[in-house]
JSON list of C-alpha atoms in Angstrom, two decimals:
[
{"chain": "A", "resi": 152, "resn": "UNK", "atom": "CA", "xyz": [-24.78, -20.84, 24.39]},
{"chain": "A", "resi": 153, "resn": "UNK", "atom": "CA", "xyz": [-26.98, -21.00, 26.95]},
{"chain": "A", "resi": 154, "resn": "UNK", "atom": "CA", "xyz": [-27.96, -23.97, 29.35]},
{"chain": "A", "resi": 155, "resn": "UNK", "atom": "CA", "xyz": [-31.69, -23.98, 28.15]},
{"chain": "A", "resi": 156, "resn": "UNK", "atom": "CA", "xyz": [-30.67, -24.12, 24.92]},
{"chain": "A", "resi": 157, "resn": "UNK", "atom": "CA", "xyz": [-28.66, -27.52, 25.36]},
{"chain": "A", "resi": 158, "resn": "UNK", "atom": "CA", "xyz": [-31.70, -28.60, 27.34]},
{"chain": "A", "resi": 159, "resn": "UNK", "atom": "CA", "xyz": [-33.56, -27.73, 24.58]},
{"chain": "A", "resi": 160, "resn": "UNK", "atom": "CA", "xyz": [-31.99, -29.64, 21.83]},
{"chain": "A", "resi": 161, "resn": "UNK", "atom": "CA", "xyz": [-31.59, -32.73, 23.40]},
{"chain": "A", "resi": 162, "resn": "UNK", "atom": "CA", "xyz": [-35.30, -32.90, 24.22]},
{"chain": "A", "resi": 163, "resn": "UNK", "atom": "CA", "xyz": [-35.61, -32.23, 20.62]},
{"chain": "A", "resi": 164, "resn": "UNK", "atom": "CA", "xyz": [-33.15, -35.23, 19.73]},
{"chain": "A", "resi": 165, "resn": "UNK", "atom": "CA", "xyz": [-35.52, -37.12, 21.44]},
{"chain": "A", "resi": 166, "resn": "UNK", "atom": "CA", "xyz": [-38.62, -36.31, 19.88]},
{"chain": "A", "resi": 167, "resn": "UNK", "atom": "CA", "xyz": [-36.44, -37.18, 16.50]},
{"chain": "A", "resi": 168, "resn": "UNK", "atom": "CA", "xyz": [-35.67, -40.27, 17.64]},
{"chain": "A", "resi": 169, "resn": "UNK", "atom": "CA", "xyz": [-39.27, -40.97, 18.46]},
{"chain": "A", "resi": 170, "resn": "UNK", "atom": "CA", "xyz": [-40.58, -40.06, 15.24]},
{"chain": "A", "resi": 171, "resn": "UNK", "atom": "CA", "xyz": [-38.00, -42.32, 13.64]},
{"chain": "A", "resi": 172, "resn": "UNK", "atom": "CA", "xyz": [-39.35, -44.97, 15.80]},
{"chain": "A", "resi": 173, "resn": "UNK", "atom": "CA", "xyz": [-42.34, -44.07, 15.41]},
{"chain": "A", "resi": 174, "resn": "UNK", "atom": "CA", "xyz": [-42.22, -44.37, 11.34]},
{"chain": "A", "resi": 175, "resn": "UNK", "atom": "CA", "xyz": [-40.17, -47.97, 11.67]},
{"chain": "A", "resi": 176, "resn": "UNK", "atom": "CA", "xyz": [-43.15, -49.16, 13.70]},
{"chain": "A", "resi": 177, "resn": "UNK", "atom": "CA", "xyz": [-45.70, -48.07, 10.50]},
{"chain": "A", "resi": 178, "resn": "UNK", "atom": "CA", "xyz": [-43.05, -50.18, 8.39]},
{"chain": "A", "resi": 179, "resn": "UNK", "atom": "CA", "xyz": [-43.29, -53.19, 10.37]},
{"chain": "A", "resi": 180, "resn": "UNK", "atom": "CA", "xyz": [-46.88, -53.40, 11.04]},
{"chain": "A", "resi": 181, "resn": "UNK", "atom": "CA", "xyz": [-47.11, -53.23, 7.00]},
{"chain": "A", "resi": 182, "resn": "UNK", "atom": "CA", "xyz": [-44.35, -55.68, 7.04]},
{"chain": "A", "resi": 183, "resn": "UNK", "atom": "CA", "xyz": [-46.67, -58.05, 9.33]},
{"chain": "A", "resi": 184, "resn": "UNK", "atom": "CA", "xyz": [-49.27, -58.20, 6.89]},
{"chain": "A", "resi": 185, "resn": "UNK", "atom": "CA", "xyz": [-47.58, -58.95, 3.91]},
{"chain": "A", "resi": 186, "resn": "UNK", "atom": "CA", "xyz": [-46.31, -61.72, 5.59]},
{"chain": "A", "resi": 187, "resn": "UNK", "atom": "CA", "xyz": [-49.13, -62.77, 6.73]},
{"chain": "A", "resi": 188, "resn": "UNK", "atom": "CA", "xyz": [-50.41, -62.40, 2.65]},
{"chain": "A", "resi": 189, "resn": "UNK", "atom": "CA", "xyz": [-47.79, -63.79, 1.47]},
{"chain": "A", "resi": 190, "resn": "UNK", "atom": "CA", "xyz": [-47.84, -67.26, 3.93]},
{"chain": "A", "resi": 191, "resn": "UNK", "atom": "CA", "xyz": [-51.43, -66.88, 3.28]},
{"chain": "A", "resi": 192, "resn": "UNK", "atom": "CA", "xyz": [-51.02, -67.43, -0.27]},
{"chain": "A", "resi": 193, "resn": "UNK", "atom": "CA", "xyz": [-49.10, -70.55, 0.04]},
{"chain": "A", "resi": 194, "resn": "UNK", "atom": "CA", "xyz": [-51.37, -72.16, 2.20]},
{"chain": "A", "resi": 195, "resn": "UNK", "atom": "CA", "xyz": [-53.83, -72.04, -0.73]},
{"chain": "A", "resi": 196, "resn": "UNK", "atom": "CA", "xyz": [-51.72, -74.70, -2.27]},
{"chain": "A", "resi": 197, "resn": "UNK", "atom": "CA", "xyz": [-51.60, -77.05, 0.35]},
{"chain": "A", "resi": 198, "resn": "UNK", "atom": "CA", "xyz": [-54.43, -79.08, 2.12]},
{"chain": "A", "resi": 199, "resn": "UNK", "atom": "CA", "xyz": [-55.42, -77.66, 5.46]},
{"chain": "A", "resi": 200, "resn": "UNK", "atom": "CA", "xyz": [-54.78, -80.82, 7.52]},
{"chain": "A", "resi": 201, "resn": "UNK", "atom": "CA", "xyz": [-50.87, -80.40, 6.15]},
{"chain": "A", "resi": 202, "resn": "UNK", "atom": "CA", "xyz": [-49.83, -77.09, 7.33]},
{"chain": "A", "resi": 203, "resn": "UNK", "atom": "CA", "xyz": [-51.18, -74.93, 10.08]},
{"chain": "A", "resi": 204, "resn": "UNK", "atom": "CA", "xyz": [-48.07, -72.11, 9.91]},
{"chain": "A", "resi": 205, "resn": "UNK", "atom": "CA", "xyz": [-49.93, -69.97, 7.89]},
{"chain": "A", "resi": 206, "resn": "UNK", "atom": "CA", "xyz": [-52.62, -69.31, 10.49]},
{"chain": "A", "resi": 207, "resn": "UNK", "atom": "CA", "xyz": [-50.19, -69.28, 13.02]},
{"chain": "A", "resi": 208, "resn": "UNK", "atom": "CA", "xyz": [-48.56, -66.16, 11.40]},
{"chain": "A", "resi": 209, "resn": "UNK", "atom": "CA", "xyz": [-51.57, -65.02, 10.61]},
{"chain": "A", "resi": 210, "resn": "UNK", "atom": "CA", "xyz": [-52.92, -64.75, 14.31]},
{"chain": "A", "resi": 211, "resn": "UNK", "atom": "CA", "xyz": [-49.26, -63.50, 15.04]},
{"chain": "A", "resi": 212, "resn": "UNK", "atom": "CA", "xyz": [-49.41, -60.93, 12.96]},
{"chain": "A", "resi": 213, "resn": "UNK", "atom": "CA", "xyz": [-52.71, -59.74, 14.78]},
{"chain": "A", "resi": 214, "resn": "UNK", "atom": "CA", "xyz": [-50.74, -59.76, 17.69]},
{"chain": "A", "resi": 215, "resn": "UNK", "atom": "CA", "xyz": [-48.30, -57.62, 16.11]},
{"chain": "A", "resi": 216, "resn": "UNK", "atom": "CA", "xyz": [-50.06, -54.92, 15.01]},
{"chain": "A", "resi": 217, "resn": "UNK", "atom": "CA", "xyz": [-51.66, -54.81, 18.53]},
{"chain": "A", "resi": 218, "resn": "UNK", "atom": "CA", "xyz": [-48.56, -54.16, 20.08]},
{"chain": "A", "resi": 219, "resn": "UNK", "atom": "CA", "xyz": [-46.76, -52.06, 17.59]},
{"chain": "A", "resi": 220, "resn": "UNK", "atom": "CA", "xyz": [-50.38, -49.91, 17.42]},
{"chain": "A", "resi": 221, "resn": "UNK", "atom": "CA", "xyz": [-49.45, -49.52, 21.58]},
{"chain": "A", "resi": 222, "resn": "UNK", "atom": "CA", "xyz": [-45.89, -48.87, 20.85]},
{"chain": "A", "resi": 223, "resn": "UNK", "atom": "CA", "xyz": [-46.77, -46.47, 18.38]},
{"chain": "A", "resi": 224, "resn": "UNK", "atom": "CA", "xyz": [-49.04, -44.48, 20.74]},
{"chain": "A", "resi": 225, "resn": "UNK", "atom": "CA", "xyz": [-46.41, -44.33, 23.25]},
{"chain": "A", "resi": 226, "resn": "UNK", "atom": "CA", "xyz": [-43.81, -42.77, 20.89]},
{"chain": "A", "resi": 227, "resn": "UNK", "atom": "CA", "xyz": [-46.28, -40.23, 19.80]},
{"chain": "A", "resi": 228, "resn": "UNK", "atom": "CA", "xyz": [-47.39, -39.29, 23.65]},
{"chain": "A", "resi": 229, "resn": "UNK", "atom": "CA", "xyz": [-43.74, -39.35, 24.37]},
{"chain": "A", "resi": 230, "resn": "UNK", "atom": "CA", "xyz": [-43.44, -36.18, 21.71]},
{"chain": "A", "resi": 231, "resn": "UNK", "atom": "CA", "xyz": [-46.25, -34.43, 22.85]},
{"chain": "A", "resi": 232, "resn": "UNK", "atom": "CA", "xyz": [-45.02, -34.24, 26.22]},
{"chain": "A", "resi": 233, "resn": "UNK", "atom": "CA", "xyz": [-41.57, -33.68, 24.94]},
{"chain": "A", "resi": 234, "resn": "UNK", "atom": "CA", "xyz": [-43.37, -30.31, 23.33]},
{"chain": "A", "resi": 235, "resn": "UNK", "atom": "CA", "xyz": [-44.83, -29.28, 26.49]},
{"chain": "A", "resi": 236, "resn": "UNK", "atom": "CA", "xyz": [-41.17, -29.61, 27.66]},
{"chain": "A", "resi": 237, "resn": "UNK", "atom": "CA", "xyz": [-39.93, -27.40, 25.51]},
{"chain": "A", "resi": 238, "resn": "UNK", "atom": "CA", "xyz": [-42.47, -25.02, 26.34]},
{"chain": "A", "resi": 239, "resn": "UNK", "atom": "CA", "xyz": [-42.45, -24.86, 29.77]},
{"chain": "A", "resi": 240, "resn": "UNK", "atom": "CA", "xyz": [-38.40, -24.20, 29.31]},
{"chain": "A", "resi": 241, "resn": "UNK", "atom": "CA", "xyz": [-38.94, -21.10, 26.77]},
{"chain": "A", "resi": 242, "resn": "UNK", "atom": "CA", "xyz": [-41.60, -19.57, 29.33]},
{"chain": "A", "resi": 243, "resn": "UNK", "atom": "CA", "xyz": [-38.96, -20.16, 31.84]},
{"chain": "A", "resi": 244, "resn": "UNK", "atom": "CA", "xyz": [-35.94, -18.88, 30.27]},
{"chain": "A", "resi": 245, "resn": "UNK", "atom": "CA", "xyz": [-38.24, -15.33, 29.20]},
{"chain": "A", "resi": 246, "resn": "UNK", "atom": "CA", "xyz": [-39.76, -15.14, 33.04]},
{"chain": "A", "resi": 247, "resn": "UNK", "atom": "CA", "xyz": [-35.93, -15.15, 33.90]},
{"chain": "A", "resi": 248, "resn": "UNK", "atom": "CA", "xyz": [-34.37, -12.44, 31.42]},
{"chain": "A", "resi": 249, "resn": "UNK", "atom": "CA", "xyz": [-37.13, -10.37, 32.78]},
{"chain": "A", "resi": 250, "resn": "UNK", "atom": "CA", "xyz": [-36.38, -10.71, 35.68]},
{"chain": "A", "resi": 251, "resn": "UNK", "atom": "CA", "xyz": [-32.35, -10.05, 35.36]},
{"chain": "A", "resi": 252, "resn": "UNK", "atom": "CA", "xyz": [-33.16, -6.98, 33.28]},
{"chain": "A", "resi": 253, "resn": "UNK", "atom": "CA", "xyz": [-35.38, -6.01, 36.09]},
{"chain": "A", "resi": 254, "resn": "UNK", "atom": "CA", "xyz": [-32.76, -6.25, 39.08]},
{"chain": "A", "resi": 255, "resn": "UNK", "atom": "CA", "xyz": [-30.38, -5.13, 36.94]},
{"chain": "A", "resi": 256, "resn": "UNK", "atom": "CA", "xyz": [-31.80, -2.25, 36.31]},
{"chain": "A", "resi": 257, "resn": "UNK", "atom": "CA", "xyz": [-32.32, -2.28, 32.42]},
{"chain": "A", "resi": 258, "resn": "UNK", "atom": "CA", "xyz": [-34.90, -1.91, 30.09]},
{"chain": "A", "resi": 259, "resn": "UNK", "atom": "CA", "xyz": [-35.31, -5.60, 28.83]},
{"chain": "A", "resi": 260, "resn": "UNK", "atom": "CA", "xyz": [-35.23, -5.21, 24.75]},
{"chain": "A", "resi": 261, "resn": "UNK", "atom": "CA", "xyz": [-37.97, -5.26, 22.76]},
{"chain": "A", "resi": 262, "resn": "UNK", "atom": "CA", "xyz": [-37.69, -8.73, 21.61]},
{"chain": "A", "resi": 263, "resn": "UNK", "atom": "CA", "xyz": [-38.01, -10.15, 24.94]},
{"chain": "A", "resi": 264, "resn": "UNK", "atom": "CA", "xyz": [-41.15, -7.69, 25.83]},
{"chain": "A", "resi": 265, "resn": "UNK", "atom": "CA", "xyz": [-42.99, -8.29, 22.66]},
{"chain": "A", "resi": 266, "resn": "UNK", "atom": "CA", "xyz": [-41.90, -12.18, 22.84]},
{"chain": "A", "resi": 267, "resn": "UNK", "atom": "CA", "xyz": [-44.90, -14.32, 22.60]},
{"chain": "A", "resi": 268, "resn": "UNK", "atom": "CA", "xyz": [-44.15, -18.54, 22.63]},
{"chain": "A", "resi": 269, "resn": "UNK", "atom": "CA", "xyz": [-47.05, -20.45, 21.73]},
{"chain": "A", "resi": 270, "resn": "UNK", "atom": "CA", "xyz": [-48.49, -23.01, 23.83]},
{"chain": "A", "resi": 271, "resn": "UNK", "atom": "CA", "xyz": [-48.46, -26.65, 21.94]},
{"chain": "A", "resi": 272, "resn": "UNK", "atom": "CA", "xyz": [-52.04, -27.60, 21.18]},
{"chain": "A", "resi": 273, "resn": "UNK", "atom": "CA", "xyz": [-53.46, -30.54, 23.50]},
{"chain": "A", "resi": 274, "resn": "UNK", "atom": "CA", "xyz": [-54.57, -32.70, 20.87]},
{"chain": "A", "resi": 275, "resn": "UNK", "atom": "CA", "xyz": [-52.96, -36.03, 19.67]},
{"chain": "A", "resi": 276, "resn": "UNK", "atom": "CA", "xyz": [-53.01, -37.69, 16.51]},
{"chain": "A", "resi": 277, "resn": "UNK", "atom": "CA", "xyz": [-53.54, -41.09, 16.79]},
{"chain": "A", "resi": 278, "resn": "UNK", "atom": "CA", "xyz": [-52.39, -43.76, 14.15]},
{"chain": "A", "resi": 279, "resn": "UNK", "atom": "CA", "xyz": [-56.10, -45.04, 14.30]},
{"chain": "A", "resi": 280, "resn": "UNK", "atom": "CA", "xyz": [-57.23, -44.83, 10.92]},
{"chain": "A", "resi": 281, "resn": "UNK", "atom": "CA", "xyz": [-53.44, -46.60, 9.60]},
{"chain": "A", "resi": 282, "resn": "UNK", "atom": "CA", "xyz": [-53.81, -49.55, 11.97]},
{"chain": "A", "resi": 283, "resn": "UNK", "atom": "CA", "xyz": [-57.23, -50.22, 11.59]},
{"chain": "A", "resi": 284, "resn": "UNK", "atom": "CA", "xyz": [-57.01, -50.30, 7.34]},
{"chain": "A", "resi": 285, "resn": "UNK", "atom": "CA", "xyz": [-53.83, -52.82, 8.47]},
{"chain": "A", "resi": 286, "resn": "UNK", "atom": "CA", "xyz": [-55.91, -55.10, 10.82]},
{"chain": "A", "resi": 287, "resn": "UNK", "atom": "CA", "xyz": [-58.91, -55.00, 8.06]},
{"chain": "A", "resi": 288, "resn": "UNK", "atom": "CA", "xyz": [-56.81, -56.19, 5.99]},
{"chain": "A", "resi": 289, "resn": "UNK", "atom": "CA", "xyz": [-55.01, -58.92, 7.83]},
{"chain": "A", "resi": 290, "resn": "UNK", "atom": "CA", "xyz": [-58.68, -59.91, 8.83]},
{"chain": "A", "resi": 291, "resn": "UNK", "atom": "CA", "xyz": [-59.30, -60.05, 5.22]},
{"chain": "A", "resi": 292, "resn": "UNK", "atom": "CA", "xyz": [-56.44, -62.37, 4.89]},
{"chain": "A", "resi": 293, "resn": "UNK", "atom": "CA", "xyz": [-57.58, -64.72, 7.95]},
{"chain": "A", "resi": 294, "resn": "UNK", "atom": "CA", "xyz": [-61.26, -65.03, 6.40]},
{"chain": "A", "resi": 295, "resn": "UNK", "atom": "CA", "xyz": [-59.58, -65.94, 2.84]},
{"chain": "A", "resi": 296, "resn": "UNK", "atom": "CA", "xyz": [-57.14, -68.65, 4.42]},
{"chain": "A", "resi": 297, "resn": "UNK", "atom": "CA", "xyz": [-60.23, -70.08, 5.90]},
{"chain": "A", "resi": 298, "resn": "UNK", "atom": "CA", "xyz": [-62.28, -70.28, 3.26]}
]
């Protein structure tokens, strides 16, 4: 196999890895506010001069999703530019087996004339809509352990 080709799949290991990450920092952030429900809850049954843990995990758990919402961004940006990677290597490894065929002397096949590699699109999908439900939410929480 060729060199680009090893290049190639470890970039995409990578973006795998991110994407796993990615999807574990989704779980947590859901994990954060259901703890921050469920110590909610029991702070219902206790006065409010008692126990102040529940709005400490509560305010934590704002925190949280702040930072996985940043860490989450990062993974994704991370892929994107892991794509443009990718790309730049394909329109490398073409320009060069044109370029053999051509001081070789051959006709390059028609596979690598005709060859086309699309160009990743520059847009990124944010997680904006999934952490903002989850910080709704947890504010939802905050306002019910107040009241």
């Amino acid at each position: 196999m060729d060199e680009m080709y090893f290049k190639i799949m470890g970039i995409q290991t990578r973006m795998q890895k991110n994407t796993k990450m990615s999807k574990a920092m989704k779980a947590i952030a859901v994990l954060g506010v259901f703890c921050s429900f469920c110590f909610g809850i029991g702070a219902s049954s206790f006065p409010d001069d008692q126990h102040s843990e529940p709005k400490i995990v509560w305010v934590l758990s704002i925190i949280a999703l702040v930072v996985l919402f940043i860490e989450d961004v990062n993974y994704i940006k991370k892929n994107k530019a892991f794509e443009f990677e990718i790309y730049r290597l394909e329109v490398q490894d073409l320009k060069d087996k044109k370029e053999i065929a051509e001081i070789v002397g051959e006709i390059p096949s028609d596979y690598i004339l005709n060859k086309e590699i699309d160009k990743p699109k520059e847009d990124v999908k944010l997680p904006t809509i999934y952490y903002s439900v989850l910080l709704v939410v947890d504010v939802i929480i905050g306002i019910l352990m107040i009241l």
